[in-house]
Short mmCIF file of C-alpha atoms in Angstrom, two decimals:
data_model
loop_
_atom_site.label_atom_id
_atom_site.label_comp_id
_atom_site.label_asym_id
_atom_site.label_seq_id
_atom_site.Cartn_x
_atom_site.Cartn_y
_atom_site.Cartn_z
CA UNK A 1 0.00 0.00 0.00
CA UNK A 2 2.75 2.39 1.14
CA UNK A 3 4.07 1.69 -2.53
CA UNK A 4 0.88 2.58 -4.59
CA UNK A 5 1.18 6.00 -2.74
CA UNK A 6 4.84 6.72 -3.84
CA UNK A 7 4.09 5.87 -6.60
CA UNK A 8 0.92 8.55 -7.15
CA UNK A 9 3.20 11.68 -8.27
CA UNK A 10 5.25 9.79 -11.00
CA UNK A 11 1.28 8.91 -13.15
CA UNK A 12 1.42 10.50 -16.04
CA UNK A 13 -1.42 13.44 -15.71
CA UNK A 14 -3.32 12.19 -19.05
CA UNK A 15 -4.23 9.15 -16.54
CA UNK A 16 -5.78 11.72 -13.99
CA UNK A 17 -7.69 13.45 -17.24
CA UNK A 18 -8.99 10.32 -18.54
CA UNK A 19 -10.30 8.94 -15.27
CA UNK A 20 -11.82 12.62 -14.57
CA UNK A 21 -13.71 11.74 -18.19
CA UNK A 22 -14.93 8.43 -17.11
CA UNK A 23 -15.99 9.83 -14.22
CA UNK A 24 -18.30 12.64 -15.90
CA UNK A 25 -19.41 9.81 -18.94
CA UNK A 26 -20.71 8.00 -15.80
CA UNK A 27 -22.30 10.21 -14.21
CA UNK A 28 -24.08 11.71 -17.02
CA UNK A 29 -25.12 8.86 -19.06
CA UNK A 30 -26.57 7.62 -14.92
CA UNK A 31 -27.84 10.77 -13.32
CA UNK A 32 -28.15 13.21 -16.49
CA UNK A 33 -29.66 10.83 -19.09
CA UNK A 34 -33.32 9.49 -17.90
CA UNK A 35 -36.47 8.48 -19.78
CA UNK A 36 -38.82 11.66 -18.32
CA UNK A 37 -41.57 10.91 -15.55
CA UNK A 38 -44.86 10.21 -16.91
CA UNK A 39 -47.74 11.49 -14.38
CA UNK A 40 -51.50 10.90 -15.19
CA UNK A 41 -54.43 8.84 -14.46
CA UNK A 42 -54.99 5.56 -16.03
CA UNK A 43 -57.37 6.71 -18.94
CA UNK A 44 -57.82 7.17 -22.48
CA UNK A 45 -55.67 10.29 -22.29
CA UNK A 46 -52.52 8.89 -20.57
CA UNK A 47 -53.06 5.32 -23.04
CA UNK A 48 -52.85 7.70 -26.43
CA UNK A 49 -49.83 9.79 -24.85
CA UNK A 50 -47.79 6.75 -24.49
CA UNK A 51 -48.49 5.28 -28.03
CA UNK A 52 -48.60 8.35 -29.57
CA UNK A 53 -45.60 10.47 -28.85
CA UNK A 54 -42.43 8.81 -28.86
CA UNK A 55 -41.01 11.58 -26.46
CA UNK A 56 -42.60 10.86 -24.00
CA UNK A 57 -40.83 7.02 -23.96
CA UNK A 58 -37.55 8.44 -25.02
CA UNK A 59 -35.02 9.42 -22.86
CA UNK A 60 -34.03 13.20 -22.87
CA UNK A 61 -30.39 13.35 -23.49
CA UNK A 62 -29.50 17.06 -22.43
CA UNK A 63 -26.78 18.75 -23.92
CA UNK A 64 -23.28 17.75 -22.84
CA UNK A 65 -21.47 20.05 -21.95
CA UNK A 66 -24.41 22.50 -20.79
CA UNK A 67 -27.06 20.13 -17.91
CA UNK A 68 -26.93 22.60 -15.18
CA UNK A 69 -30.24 24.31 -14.64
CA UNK A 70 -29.40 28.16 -14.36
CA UNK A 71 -27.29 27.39 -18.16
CA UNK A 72 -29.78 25.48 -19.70
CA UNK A 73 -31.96 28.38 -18.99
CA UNK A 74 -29.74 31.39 -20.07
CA UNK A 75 -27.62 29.34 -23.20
CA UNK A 76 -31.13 28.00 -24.84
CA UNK A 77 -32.41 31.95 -24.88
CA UNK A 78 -28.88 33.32 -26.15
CA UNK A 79 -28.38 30.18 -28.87
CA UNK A 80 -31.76 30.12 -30.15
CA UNK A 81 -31.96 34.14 -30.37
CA UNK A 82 -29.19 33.96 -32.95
CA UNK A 83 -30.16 30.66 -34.59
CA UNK A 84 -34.06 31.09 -35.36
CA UNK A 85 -34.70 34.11 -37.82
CA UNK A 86 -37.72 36.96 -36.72
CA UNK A 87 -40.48 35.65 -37.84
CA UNK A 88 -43.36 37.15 -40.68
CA UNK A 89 -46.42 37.48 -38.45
CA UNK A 90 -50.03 38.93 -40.02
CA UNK A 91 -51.01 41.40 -37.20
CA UNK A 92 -54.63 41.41 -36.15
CA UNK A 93 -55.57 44.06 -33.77
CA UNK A 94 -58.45 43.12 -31.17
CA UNK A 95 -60.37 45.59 -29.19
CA UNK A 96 -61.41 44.13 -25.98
CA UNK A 97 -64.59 44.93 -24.31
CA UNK A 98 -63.20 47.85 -22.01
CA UNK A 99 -61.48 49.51 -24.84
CA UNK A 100 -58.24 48.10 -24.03
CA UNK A 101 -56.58 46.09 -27.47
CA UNK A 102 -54.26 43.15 -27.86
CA UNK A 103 -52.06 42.00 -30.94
CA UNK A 104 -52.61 38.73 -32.37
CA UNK A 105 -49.77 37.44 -34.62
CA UNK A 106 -50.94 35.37 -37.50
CA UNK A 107 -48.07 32.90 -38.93
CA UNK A 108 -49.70 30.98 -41.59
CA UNK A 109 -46.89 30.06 -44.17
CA UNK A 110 -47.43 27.58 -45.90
CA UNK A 111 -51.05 26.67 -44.41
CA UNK A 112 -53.88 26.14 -45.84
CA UNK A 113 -57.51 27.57 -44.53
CA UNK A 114 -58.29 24.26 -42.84
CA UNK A 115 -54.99 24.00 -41.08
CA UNK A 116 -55.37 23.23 -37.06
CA UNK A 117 -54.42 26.64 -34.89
CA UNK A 118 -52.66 26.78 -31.63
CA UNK A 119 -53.24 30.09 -29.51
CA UNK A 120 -49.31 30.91 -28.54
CA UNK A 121 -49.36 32.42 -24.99
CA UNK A 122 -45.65 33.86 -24.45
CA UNK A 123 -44.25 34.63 -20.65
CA UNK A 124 -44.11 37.38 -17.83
CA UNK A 125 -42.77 40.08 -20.53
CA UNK A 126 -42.78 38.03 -23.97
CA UNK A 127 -44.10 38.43 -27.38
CA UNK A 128 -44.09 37.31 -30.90
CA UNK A 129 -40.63 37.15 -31.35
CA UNK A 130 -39.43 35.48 -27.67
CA UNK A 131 -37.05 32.95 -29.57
CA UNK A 132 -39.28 30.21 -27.49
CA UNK A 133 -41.91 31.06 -29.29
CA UNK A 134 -40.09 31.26 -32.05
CA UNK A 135 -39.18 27.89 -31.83
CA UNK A 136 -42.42 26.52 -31.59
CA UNK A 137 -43.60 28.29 -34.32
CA UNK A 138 -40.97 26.68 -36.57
CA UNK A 139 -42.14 23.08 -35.37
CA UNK A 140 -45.85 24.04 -35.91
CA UNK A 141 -45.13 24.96 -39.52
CA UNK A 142 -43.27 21.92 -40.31
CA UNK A 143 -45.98 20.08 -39.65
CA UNK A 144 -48.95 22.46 -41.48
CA UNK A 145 -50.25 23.69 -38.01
CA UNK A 146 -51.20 27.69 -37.97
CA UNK A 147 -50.45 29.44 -35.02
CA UNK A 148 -51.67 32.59 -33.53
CA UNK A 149 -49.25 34.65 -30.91
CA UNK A 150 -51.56 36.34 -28.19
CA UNK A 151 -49.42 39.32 -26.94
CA UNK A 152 -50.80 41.04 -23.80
CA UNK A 153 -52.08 44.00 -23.32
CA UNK A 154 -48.97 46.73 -24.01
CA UNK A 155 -46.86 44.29 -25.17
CA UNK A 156 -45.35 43.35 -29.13
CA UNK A 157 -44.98 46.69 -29.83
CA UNK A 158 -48.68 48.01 -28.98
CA UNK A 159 -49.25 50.87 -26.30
CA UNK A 160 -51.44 50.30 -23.84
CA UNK A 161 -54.86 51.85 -23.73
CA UNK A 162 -56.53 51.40 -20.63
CA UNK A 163 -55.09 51.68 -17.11
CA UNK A 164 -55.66 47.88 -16.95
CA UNK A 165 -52.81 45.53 -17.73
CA UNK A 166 -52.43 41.42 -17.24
CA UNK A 167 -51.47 39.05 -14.26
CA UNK A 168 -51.15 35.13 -14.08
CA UNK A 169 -54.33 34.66 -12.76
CA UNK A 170 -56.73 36.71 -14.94
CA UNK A 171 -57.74 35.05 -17.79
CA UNK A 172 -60.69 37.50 -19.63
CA UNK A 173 -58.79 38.60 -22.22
CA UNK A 174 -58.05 35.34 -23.20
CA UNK A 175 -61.23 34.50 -22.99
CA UNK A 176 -62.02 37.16 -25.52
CA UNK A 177 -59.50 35.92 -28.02
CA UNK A 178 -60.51 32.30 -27.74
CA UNK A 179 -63.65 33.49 -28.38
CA UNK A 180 -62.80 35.63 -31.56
CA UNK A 181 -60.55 32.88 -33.06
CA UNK A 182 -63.24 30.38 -32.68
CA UNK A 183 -65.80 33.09 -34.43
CA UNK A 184 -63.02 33.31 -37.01
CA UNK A 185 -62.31 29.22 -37.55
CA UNK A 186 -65.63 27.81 -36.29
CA UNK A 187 -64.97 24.45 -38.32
CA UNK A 188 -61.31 24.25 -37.61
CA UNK A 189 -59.55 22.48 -34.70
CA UNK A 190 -58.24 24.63 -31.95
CA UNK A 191 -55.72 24.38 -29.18
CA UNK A 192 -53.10 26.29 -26.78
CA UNK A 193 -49.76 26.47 -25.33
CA UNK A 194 -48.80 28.47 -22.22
CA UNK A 195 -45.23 29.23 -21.36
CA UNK A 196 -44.01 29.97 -18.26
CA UNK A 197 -46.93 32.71 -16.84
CA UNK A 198 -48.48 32.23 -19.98
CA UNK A 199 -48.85 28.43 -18.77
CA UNK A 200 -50.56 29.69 -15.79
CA UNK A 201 -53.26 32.42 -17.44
CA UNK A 202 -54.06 28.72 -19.44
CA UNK A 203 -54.43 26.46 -16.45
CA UNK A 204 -56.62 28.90 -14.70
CA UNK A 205 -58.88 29.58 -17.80
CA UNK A 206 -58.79 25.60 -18.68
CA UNK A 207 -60.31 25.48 -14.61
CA UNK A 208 -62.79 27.84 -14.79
CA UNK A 209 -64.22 27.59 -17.93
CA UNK A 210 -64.13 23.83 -17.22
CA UNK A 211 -66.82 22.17 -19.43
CA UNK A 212 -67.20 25.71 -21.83
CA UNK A 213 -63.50 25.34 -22.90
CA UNK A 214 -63.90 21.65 -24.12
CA UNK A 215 -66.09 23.08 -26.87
CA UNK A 216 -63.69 25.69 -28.13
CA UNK A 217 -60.51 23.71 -27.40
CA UNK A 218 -59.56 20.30 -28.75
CA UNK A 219 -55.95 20.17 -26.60
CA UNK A 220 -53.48 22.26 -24.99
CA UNK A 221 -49.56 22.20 -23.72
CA UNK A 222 -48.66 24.37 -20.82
CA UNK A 223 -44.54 24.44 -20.57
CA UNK A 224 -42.54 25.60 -17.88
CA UNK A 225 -44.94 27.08 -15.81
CA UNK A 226 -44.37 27.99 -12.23
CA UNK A 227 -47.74 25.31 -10.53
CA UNK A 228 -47.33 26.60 -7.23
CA UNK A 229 -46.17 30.19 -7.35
CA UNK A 230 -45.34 30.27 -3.57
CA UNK A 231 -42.93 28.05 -4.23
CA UNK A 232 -41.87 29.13 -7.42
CA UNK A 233 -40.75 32.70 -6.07
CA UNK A 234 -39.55 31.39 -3.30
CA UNK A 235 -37.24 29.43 -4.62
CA UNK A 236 -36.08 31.51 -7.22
CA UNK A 237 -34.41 34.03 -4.19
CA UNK A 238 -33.22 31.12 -2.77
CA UNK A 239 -29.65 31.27 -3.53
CA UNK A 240 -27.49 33.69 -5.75
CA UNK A 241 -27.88 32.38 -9.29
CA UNK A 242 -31.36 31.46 -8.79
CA UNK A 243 -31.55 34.90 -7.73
CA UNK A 244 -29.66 36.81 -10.03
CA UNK A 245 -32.82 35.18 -12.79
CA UNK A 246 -35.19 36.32 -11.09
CA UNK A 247 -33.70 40.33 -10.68
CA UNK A 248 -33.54 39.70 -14.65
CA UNK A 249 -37.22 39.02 -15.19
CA UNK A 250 -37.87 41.98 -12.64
CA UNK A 251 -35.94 44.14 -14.55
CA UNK A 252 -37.80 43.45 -17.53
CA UNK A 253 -41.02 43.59 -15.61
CA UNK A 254 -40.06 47.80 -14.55
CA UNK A 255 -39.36 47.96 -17.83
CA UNK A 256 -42.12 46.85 -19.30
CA UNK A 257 -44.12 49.18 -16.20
CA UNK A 258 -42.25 52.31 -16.86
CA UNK A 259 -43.27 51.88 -20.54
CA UNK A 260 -46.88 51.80 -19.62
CA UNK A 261 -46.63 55.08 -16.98
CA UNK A 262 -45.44 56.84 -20.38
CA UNK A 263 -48.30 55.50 -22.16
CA UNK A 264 -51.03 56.35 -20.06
CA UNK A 265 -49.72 58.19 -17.26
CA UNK A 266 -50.37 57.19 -13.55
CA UNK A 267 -52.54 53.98 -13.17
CA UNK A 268 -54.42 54.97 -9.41
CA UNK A 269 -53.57 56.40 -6.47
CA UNK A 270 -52.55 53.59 -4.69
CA UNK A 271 -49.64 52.98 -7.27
CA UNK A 272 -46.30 53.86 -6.64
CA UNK A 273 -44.56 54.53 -9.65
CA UNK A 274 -41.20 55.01 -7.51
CA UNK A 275 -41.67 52.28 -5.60
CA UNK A 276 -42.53 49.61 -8.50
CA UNK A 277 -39.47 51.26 -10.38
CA UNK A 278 -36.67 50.56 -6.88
CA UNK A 279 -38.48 46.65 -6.77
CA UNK A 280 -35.93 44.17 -7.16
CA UNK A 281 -37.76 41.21 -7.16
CA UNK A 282 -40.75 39.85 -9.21
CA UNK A 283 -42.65 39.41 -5.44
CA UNK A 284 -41.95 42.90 -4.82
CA UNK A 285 -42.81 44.26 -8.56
CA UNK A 286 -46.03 41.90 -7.90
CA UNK A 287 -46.23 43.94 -4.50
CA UNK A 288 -46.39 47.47 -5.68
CA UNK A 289 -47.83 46.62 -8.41
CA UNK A 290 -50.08 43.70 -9.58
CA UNK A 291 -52.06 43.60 -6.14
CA UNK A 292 -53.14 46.68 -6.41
CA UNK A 293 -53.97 47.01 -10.33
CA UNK A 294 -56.52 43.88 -9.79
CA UNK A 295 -57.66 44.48 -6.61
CA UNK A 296 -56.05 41.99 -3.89
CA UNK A 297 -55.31 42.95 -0.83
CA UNK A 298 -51.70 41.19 -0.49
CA UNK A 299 -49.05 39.50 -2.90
CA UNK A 300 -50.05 36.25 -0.97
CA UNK A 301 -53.96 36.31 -1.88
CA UNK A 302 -52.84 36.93 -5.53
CA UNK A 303 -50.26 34.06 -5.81
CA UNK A 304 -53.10 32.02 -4.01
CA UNK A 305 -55.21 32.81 -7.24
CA UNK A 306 -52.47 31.96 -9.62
CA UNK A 307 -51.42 28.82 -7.80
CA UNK A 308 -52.77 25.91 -10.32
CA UNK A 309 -52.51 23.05 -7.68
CA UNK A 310 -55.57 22.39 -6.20
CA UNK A 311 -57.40 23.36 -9.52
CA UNK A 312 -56.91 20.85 -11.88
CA UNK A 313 -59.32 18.48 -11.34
CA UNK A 314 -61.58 21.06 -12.74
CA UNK A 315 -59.67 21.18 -16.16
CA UNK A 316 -61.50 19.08 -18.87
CA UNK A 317 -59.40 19.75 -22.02
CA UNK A 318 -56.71 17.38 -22.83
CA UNK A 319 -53.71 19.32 -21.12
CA UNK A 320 -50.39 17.73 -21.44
CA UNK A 321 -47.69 19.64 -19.03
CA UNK A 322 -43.41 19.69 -19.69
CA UNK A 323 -41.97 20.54 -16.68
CA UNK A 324 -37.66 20.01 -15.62
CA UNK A 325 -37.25 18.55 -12.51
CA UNK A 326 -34.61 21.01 -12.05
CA UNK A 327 -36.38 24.33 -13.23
CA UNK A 328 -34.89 27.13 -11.32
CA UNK A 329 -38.15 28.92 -11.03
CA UNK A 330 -40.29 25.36 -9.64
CA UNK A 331 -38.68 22.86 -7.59
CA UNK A 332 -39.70 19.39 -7.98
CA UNK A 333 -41.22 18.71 -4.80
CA UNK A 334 -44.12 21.75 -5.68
CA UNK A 335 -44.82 20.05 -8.95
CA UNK A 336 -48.73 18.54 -8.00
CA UNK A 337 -47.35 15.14 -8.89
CA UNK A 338 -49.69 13.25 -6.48
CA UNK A 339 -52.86 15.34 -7.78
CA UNK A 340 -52.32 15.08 -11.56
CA UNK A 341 -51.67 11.23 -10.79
CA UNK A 342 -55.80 11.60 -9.90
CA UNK A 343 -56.55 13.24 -12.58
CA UNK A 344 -57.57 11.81 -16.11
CA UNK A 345 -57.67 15.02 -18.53
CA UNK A 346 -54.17 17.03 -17.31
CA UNK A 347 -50.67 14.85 -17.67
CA UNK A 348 -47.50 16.31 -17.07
CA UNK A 349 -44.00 14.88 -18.20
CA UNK A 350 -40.95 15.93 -15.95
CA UNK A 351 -37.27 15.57 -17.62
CA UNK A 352 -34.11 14.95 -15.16
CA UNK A 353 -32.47 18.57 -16.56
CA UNK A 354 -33.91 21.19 -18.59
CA UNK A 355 -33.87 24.32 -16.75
CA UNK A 356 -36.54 26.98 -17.87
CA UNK A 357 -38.34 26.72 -21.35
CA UNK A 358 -34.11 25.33 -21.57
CA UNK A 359 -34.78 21.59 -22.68
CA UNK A 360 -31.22 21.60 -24.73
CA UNK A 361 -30.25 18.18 -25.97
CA UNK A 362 -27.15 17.04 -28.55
CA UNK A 363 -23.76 17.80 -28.50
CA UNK A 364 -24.37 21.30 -30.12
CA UNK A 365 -28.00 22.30 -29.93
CA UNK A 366 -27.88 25.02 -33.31
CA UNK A 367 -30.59 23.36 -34.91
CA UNK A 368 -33.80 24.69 -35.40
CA UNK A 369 -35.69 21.53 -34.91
CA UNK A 370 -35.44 21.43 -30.61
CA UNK A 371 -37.06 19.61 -27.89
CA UNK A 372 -39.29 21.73 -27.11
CA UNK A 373 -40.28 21.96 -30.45
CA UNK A 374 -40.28 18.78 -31.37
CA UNK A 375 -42.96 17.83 -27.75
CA UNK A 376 -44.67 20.44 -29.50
CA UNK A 377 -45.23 19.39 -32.58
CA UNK A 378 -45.42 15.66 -31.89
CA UNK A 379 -48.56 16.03 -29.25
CA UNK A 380 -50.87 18.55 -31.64
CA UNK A 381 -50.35 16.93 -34.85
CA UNK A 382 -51.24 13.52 -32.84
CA UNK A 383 -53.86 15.47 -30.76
CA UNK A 384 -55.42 17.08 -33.83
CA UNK A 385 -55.42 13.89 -35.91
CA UNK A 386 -56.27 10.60 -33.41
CA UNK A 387 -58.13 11.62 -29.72
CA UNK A 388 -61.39 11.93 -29.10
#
């Protein structure tokens, strides 16, 4: 024994670099590389999901040399912002009932006039040309799906009009533009896809409209979204780089706050423009700011709202969920595993890495064809084609 450690300092170093390889093969290709969790109730709906999209039997192989949460989250929005061109939307302009208006963003290359439609509902501060939406847009039109970007109030480029803006758990206007696309495509199959908060405005009007939305929509995909927000924002200032994501969305957030004060001026009286504009977090934006536009009487009672947990039994559209175990803004343990398990109409699928709306995979991950695209494309063109 005493000779083995003599010996130690005279191994060549290429020894110590190849065992440091085996090391990381092994623990990537056994911790990293997993077949994603399946969660749903035995059913019709969790029987067509596994013999209908190959993704969700395949393991997710994220990308090498990029598995962490916190980089799968920043390196997907940087790489697919320079890979995936802007893409040639037909604006549509619609008024809502209070005089407030929304853009809708057409992309219908390529599609013909009986071509499925998915309703595109982007994040906290997104719009048309988010490169996630982006990407799905490029799976949908691979596949001869039309899809329809719903940017909220003040956002894609249009100034707000009324003193009202959007929060995760109000779901009217989209209400109104279901309703208008339907008017628009009464004999053509509809569905939607939430990211992120967009996921949650989604779940909460797939809830309440319960029965109502079956007849307008055929299927939906929520991706990324924060379930329990609680837990969501709490974990996101739980530690520094968890952190330091979540001052960047609140950033965006003032932003996107101190555009709409130039707009239209001072909201109410109870708003603090100063206050909203020295908030460093999205709890404290939500604070000074959300609360008080719709009416709650704490940040608490409004992420109460928002929270999707306890409402999904109540959901009775198709609604398949993608979710990463490792999302930096939702922790595993909030995801409503043992509830969706009840529940026959919602299914989620949870990869080992992913990040946020991340979902890299390959060696290099330039291509336009992703992950997230491809879970995209794979469940409406089955949805829109085989389930009843």
């Amino acid at each position: 024994m005493l000779y083995l450690l003599e010996s130690i300092p005279y191994i060549p170093k290429v020894y110590y670099g190849a065992l440091l390889g085996i090391g990381f093969c092994v623990y990537y290709l056994c911790e990293v590389v997993k077949t994603p969790l399946l969660v749903c109730a035995n059913g019709p709906f969790r029987s067509f999901l596994e013999a209908n999209i190959p993704l969700v039997q395949n393991k997710f192989w994220p990308t090498l040399w990029c598995f962490e949460s916190r980089a799968q989250t920043i390196i997907a929005s940087i790489l697919r912002s320079h890979i995936l061109p802007p893409v040639e939307y037909r604006r549509e302009i619609l008024t809502l009932p209070d005089g407030g208006e929304v853009a809708l963003d057409w992309a219908e290359k390529d599609c013909s006039t009986t071509s499925p439609i998915v309703i595109i509902l982007p994040g906290l501060t997104g719009a048309s040309q988010a490169e996630y939406v982006k990407c799905l847009v490029s799976a949908a039109r691979k596949i001869g799906i039309r899809c329809v970007i719903f940017n909220n109030r003040g956002l894609g480029g249009v100034k707000l009009k009324t003193t009202r803006t959007y929060c995760a758990s109000n779901y009217e206007d989209l209400t109104e533009v279901v309703e208008h696309v339907r008017k628009l495509h009464p004999h053509v199959s509809l569905g939607a896809t939430g990211i992120s908060m967009g996921g949650l405005v989604l779940g909460n009007y797939l809830a309440q409209q319960g029965l109502t939305a079956r007849t307008k929509l055929k299927a939906c995909l929520i991706i990324s979204v924060p379930w329990n927000v609680f837990a969501a924002t709490k974990n996101s200032e739980e530690n520094y780089f968890n952190l330091m994501l979540n001052k960047h969305l609140a950033t965006n957030l003032r932003r996107t706050i101190e555009r709409y004060h130039s707009d239209i001026g001072p909201f109410h009286v109870d708003i603090d423009i100063d206050k909203i504009l020295k908030s460093q977090t999205i709890r404290e934006v939500d604070s000074h700011f959300t609360t008080k536009q719709f009416g709650y009487k704490n940040v608490d009672e409004y992420y109460r709202d928002a929270t999707l947990n306890d409402k999904l039994h109540l959901i009775e559209v198709p609604t398949l969920c993608l979710s990463a175990a490792d999302d930096p803004f939702q922790p595993l343990k909030a995801i409503p595993l043992n509830e969706i398990s009840k529940t026959k109409n919602v299914a989620v699928v949870v990869t080992s890495r992913g990040g946020h709306i991340g979902f890299l995979e390959g060696v290099w991950p330039v291509k336009e064809e992703q992950y997230m695209g491809k879970f995209f494309s794979q469940y409406f063109e089955a949805m829109f084609s085989g389930f009843d």
